[in-house]
Amino acid sequence: MKKTFVLIALSLIFVMCMAPAAVIADYEGASSWAVPELDKAADCGLITDRVMGDVSGNVTREEFAEIVVRMYELFTGKETEAGDISFTDTANKEIHKAANMGLVLGVGDGKFAPDNLVTREQMAVILLRTLKEMNPSADFSADGAEKFADDNMISAYAREGVYYCSKNNLL
C-alpha cells in the first residue's frame, strides 16, 4: 500500500510536468492518457487546487512544495507546522512547512523563489527527502543505479536523489 501511494503521487507530479494541453473532464489541460493517473492522485487527495487549475502547466517550486507536504501529511496522518523557517518572498505556509521539515531549501538571501519552475534535479532531491521523512527505516540506497550519459552535468547536491529516483523508476 505504501509503495502504491508513493507511486501514485509521483505519477501525478510527472504527469503534470509533461501533459500536453487538451481539456478532459475536470482536469484543465489534461491529455486523455493522463486522466486515469490523475483520478488515482485525486482519490488519494494529492491534487491541490492550484494544480487542478491547469494540469498541463509546468510545475513551480511553490506547487511542488505544496504537493510533497500534502503527500507527507496524507501518508503519515501527521499535520506539519510552519515552524521558524520563513522566506521573504512568500507567506505560503505549505512552503514554510516543507522548509521546516527539511524537504526544501531557499535560493539564498532569505528567498524561496516560489514562482520559479522546479527542476528535475530539485524534484528528485525533494522527493528523496520526503520519502525519507515518510519512512525513515526504508532502504534509500542508489547503489546499482545505471549512470546517465550526462552524469557529469548532474549537480553534486542532486546525485543521490537523481540516482535513487532513477533506480526506482521515479525519474
PDB file of C-alpha atoms in Angstrom:
ATOM      1  CA  MET A   1       0.000   0.000   0.000  1.00  0.00           C
ATOM      2  CA  LYS A   2       2.770   2.443   0.921  1.00  0.00           C
ATOM      3  CA  LYS A   3       4.630   1.862  -2.337  1.00  0.00           C
ATOM      4  CA  THR A   4       1.399   2.215  -4.337  1.00  0.00           C
ATOM      5  CA  PHE A   5       0.617   5.518  -2.627  1.00  0.00           C
ATOM      6  CA  VAL A   6       4.079   6.889  -3.342  1.00  0.00           C
ATOM      7  CA  LEU A   7       3.985   5.742  -6.968  1.00  0.00           C
ATOM      8  CA  ILE A   8       0.579   7.352  -7.475  1.00  0.00           C
ATOM      9  CA  ALA A   9       1.851  10.602  -6.015  1.00  0.00           C
ATOM     10  CA  LEU A  10       4.950  10.559  -8.146  1.00  0.00           C
ATOM     11  CA  SER A  11       2.933   9.720 -11.254  1.00  0.00           C
ATOM     12  CA  LEU A  12       0.840  12.819 -10.630  1.00  0.00           C
ATOM     13  CA  ILE A  13       3.889  15.002 -10.358  1.00  0.00           C
ATOM     14  CA  PHE A  14       5.462  13.772 -13.570  1.00  0.00           C
ATOM     15  CA  VAL A  15       2.145  13.816 -15.453  1.00  0.00           C
ATOM     16  CA  MET A  16       1.735  17.464 -14.506  1.00  0.00           C
ATOM     17  CA  CYS A  17       5.169  18.226 -15.912  1.00  0.00           C
ATOM     18  CA  MET A  18       4.676  16.560 -19.247  1.00  0.00           C
ATOM     19  CA  ALA A  19       0.976  16.516 -20.127  1.00  0.00           C
ATOM     20  CA  PRO A  20       0.253  18.347 -23.404  1.00  0.00           C
ATOM     21  CA  ALA A  21      -2.729  20.675 -23.498  1.00  0.00           C
ATOM     22  CA  ALA A  22      -6.227  19.308 -24.119  1.00  0.00           C
ATOM     23  CA  VAL A  23      -9.304  19.661 -21.971  1.00  0.00           C
ATOM     24  CA  ILE A  24     -10.607  16.449 -20.387  1.00  0.00           C
ATOM     25  CA  ALA A  25     -13.262  16.181 -17.649  1.00  0.00           C
ATOM     26  CA  ASP A  26     -12.348  18.212 -14.560  1.00  0.00           C
ATOM     27  CA  TYR A  27      -8.624  18.350 -15.266  1.00  0.00           C
ATOM     28  CA  GLU A  28      -7.965  21.554 -17.157  1.00  0.00           C
ATOM     29  CA  GLY A  29      -5.297  20.861 -19.787  1.00  0.00           C
ATOM     30  CA  ALA A  30      -5.015  17.087 -19.248  1.00  0.00           C
ATOM     31  CA  SER A  31      -4.426  14.604 -22.037  1.00  0.00           C
ATOM     32  CA  SER A  32      -6.741  11.600 -22.153  1.00  0.00           C
ATOM     33  CA  TRP A  33      -3.885   9.206 -21.316  1.00  0.00           C
ATOM     34  CA  ALA A  34      -3.206  11.140 -18.088  1.00  0.00           C
ATOM     35  CA  VAL A  35      -6.751  11.069 -16.704  1.00  0.00           C
ATOM     36  CA  PRO A  36      -6.556   7.607 -15.028  1.00  0.00           C
ATOM     37  CA  GLU A  37      -3.385   8.629 -13.158  1.00  0.00           C
ATOM     38  CA  LEU A  38      -4.922  11.966 -12.232  1.00  0.00           C
ATOM     39  CA  ASP A  39      -8.007  10.132 -10.956  1.00  0.00           C
ATOM     40  CA  LYS A  40      -5.790   7.983  -8.724  1.00  0.00           C
ATOM     41  CA  ALA A  41      -3.981  11.045  -7.437  1.00  0.00           C
ATOM     42  CA  ALA A  42      -7.288  12.831  -6.826  1.00  0.00           C
ATOM     43  CA  ASP A  43      -8.653   9.781  -4.972  1.00  0.00           C
ATOM     44  CA  CYS A  44      -5.612   9.986  -2.696  1.00  0.00           C
ATOM     45  CA  GLY A  45      -6.145  13.719  -2.155  1.00  0.00           C
ATOM     46  CA  LEU A  46      -2.911  14.741  -3.861  1.00  0.00           C
ATOM     47  CA  ILE A  47      -4.187  17.267  -6.369  1.00  0.00           C
ATOM     48  CA  THR A  48      -4.036  20.764  -4.954  1.00  0.00           C
ATOM     49  CA  ASP A  49      -6.494  23.448  -6.048  1.00  0.00           C
ATOM     50  CA  ARG A  50      -3.663  25.379  -7.671  1.00  0.00           C
ATOM     51  CA  VAL A  51      -2.641  22.388  -9.766  1.00  0.00           C
ATOM     52  CA  MET A  52      -6.234  21.476 -10.656  1.00  0.00           C
ATOM     53  CA  GLY A  53      -6.491  24.839 -12.425  1.00  0.00           C
ATOM     54  CA  ASP A  54      -4.122  23.651 -15.167  1.00  0.00           C
ATOM     55  CA  VAL A  55      -2.565  20.203 -15.016  1.00  0.00           C
ATOM     56  CA  SER A  56      -0.708  20.796 -18.283  1.00  0.00           C
ATOM     57  CA  GLY A  57       1.373  23.664 -16.950  1.00  0.00           C
ATOM     58  CA  ASN A  58       4.940  23.485 -15.751  1.00  0.00           C
ATOM     59  CA  VAL A  59       5.319  22.945 -12.009  1.00  0.00           C
ATOM     60  CA  THR A  60       6.656  25.755  -9.862  1.00  0.00           C
ATOM     61  CA  ARG A  61       8.717  25.377  -6.718  1.00  0.00           C
ATOM     62  CA  GLU A  62       5.680  26.525  -4.743  1.00  0.00           C
ATOM     63  CA  GLU A  63       3.356  23.924  -6.293  1.00  0.00           C
ATOM     64  CA  PHE A  64       5.855  21.133  -5.774  1.00  0.00           C
ATOM     65  CA  ALA A  65       6.352  22.091  -2.122  1.00  0.00           C
ATOM     66  CA  GLU A  66       2.581  22.029  -1.626  1.00  0.00           C
ATOM     67  CA  ILE A  67       2.318  18.592  -3.226  1.00  0.00           C
ATOM     68  CA  VAL A  68       5.077  16.970  -1.159  1.00  0.00           C
ATOM     69  CA  VAL A  69       3.704  18.412   2.087  1.00  0.00           C
ATOM     70  CA  ARG A  70       0.261  17.059   1.211  1.00  0.00           C
ATOM     71  CA  MET A  71       1.784  13.688   0.300  1.00  0.00           C
ATOM     72  CA  TYR A  72       3.658  13.561   3.611  1.00  0.00           C
ATOM     73  CA  GLU A  73       0.631  14.544   5.683  1.00  0.00           C
ATOM     74  CA  LEU A  74      -1.687  12.086   3.941  1.00  0.00           C
ATOM     75  CA  PHE A  75       0.804   9.238   4.159  1.00  0.00           C
ATOM     76  CA  THR A  76       1.766   9.756   7.799  1.00  0.00           C
ATOM     77  CA  GLY A  77      -1.514  11.144   9.108  1.00  0.00           C
ATOM     78  CA  LYS A  78       0.502  13.899  10.795  1.00  0.00           C
ATOM     79  CA  GLU A  79      -0.222  17.605  10.391  1.00  0.00           C
ATOM     80  CA  THR A  80       3.034  19.508   9.983  1.00  0.00           C
ATOM     81  CA  GLU A  81       3.710  23.008  11.291  1.00  0.00           C
ATOM     82  CA  ALA A  82       5.164  26.064   9.608  1.00  0.00           C
ATOM     83  CA  GLY A  83       7.865  26.430  12.283  1.00  0.00           C
ATOM     84  CA  ASP A  84      10.586  29.058  12.440  1.00  0.00           C
ATOM     85  CA  ILE A  85      11.982  28.963   8.899  1.00  0.00           C
ATOM     86  CA  SER A  86      10.397  31.501   6.578  1.00  0.00           C
ATOM     87  CA  PHE A  87      11.208  33.323   3.367  1.00  0.00           C
ATOM     88  CA  THR A  88      10.847  36.985   2.451  1.00  0.00           C
ATOM     89  CA  ASP A  89       9.253  36.269  -0.929  1.00  0.00           C
ATOM     90  CA  THR A  90       6.362  34.036   0.181  1.00  0.00           C
ATOM     91  CA  ALA A  91       3.863  33.765   3.003  1.00  0.00           C
ATOM     92  CA  ASN A  92       2.691  30.324   1.838  1.00  0.00           C
ATOM     93  CA  LYS A  93       2.525  28.180   4.985  1.00  0.00           C
ATOM     94  CA  GLU A  94       2.952  24.985   2.935  1.00  0.00           C
ATOM     95  CA  ILE A  95       6.358  26.190   1.736  1.00  0.00           C
ATOM     96  CA  HIS A  96       7.296  27.064   5.306  1.00  0.00           C
ATOM     97  CA  LYS A  97       6.166  23.597   6.432  1.00  0.00           C
ATOM     98  CA  ALA A  98       8.302  21.969   3.737  1.00  0.00           C
ATOM     99  CA  ALA A  99      11.299  24.104   4.698  1.00  0.00           C
ATOM    100  CA  ASN A 100      10.934  23.363   8.404  1.00  0.00           C
ATOM    101  CA  MET A 101      10.758  19.640   7.664  1.00  0.00           C
ATOM    102  CA  GLY A 102      13.962  19.937   5.638  1.00  0.00           C
ATOM    103  CA  LEU A 103      12.254  18.995   2.371  1.00  0.00           C
ATOM    104  CA  VAL A 104      13.063  22.222   0.524  1.00  0.00           C
ATOM    105  CA  LEU A 105      15.716  24.907   0.777  1.00  0.00           C
ATOM    106  CA  GLY A 106      15.727  28.521  -0.255  1.00  0.00           C
ATOM    107  CA  VAL A 107      17.710  30.038  -3.088  1.00  0.00           C
ATOM    108  CA  GLY A 108      19.679  32.453  -0.903  1.00  0.00           C
ATOM    109  CA  ASP A 109      19.175  35.881   0.635  1.00  0.00           C
ATOM    110  CA  GLY A 110      16.181  34.571   2.605  1.00  0.00           C
ATOM    111  CA  LYS A 111      14.215  33.834  -0.572  1.00  0.00           C
ATOM    112  CA  PHE A 112      12.476  30.706  -1.851  1.00  0.00           C
ATOM    113  CA  ALA A 113      11.652  31.746  -5.454  1.00  0.00           C
ATOM    114  CA  PRO A 114       8.164  30.217  -5.364  1.00  0.00           C
ATOM    115  CA  ASP A 115       7.331  31.156  -8.954  1.00  0.00           C
ATOM    116  CA  ASN A 116      10.470  29.601 -10.445  1.00  0.00           C
ATOM    117  CA  LEU A 117       9.946  26.295 -12.195  1.00  0.00           C
ATOM    118  CA  VAL A 118      11.146  23.298 -10.208  1.00  0.00           C
ATOM    119  CA  THR A 119      13.946  21.460 -11.996  1.00  0.00           C
ATOM    120  CA  ARG A 120      14.156  17.692 -12.341  1.00  0.00           C
ATOM    121  CA  GLU A 121      17.197  17.715 -10.082  1.00  0.00           C
ATOM    122  CA  GLN A 122      15.246  19.628  -7.442  1.00  0.00           C
ATOM    123  CA  MET A 123      12.278  17.266  -7.807  1.00  0.00           C
ATOM    124  CA  ALA A 124      14.485  14.227  -7.298  1.00  0.00           C
ATOM    125  CA  VAL A 125      16.151  15.684  -4.207  1.00  0.00           C
ATOM    126  CA  ILE A 126      12.860  16.860  -2.691  1.00  0.00           C
ATOM    127  CA  LEU A 127      11.196  13.508  -3.400  1.00  0.00           C
ATOM    128  CA  LEU A 128      14.023  11.613  -1.742  1.00  0.00           C
ATOM    129  CA  ARG A 129      13.934  13.900   1.295  1.00  0.00           C
ATOM    130  CA  THR A 130      10.162  13.469   1.513  1.00  0.00           C
ATOM    131  CA  LEU A 131      10.321   9.693   1.215  1.00  0.00           C
ATOM    132  CA  LYS A 132      12.973   9.587   3.941  1.00  0.00           C
ATOM    133  CA  GLU A 133      10.706  11.621   6.212  1.00  0.00           C
ATOM    134  CA  MET A 134       7.733   9.409   5.410  1.00  0.00           C
ATOM    135  CA  ASN A 135       9.540   6.137   6.036  1.00  0.00           C
ATOM    136  CA  PRO A 136      12.946   6.680   7.703  1.00  0.00           C
ATOM    137  CA  SER A 137      13.729   2.967   8.008  1.00  0.00           C
ATOM    138  CA  ALA A 138      13.397   2.204   4.283  1.00  0.00           C
ATOM    139  CA  ASP A 139      16.374   1.474   2.032  1.00  0.00           C
ATOM    140  CA  PHE A 140      17.202   4.632   0.106  1.00  0.00           C
ATOM    141  CA  SER A 141      20.360   3.345  -1.497  1.00  0.00           C
ATOM    142  CA  ALA A 142      21.103   4.359  -5.054  1.00  0.00           C
ATOM    143  CA  ASP A 143      23.616   1.507  -5.409  1.00  0.00           C
ATOM    144  CA  GLY A 144      23.271  -0.233  -8.736  1.00  0.00           C
ATOM    145  CA  ALA A 145      21.561   2.673 -10.470  1.00  0.00           C
ATOM    146  CA  GLU A 146      22.621   2.946 -14.087  1.00  0.00           C
ATOM    147  CA  LYS A 147      24.696   6.080 -14.685  1.00  0.00           C
ATOM    148  CA  PHE A 148      23.358   8.670 -17.093  1.00  0.00           C
ATOM    149  CA  ALA A 149      25.411   9.553 -20.153  1.00  0.00           C
ATOM    150  CA  ASP A 150      25.470  13.152 -18.942  1.00  0.00           C
ATOM    151  CA  ASP A 151      26.358  12.208 -15.358  1.00  0.00           C
ATOM    152  CA  ASN A 152      28.936  14.996 -15.227  1.00  0.00           C
ATOM    153  CA  MET A 153      26.123  17.527 -15.741  1.00  0.00           C
ATOM    154  CA  ILE A 154      24.167  16.427 -12.654  1.00  0.00           C
ATOM    155  CA  SER A 155      24.765  18.815  -9.769  1.00  0.00           C
ATOM    156  CA  ALA A 156      26.679  17.246  -6.898  1.00  0.00           C
ATOM    157  CA  TYR A 157      23.878  18.042  -4.423  1.00  0.00           C
ATOM    158  CA  ALA A 158      21.355  16.187  -6.610  1.00  0.00           C
ATOM    159  CA  ARG A 159      23.236  12.980  -7.452  1.00  0.00           C
ATOM    160  CA  GLU A 160      21.822  10.863  -4.625  1.00  0.00           C
ATOM    161  CA  GLY A 161      18.246  11.972  -5.360  1.00  0.00           C
ATOM    162  CA  VAL A 162      18.571  11.616  -9.119  1.00  0.00           C
ATOM    163  CA  TYR A 163      20.068   8.143  -8.939  1.00  0.00           C
ATOM    164  CA  TYR A 164      17.689   6.920  -6.224  1.00  0.00           C
ATOM    165  CA  CYS A 165      14.681   8.120  -8.230  1.00  0.00           C
ATOM    166  CA  SER A 166      16.105   6.641 -11.422  1.00  0.00           C
ATOM    167  CA  LYS A 167      16.849   3.279  -9.798  1.00  0.00           C
ATOM    168  CA  ASN A 168      13.267   3.115  -8.518  1.00  0.00           C
ATOM    169  CA  ASN A 169      11.704   4.208 -11.827  1.00  0.00           C
ATOM    170  CA  LEU A 170      10.545   7.530 -10.433  1.00  0.00           C
ATOM    171  CA  LEU A 171      12.560   9.527 -12.940  1.00  0.00           C
TER     172      LEU A 171
END
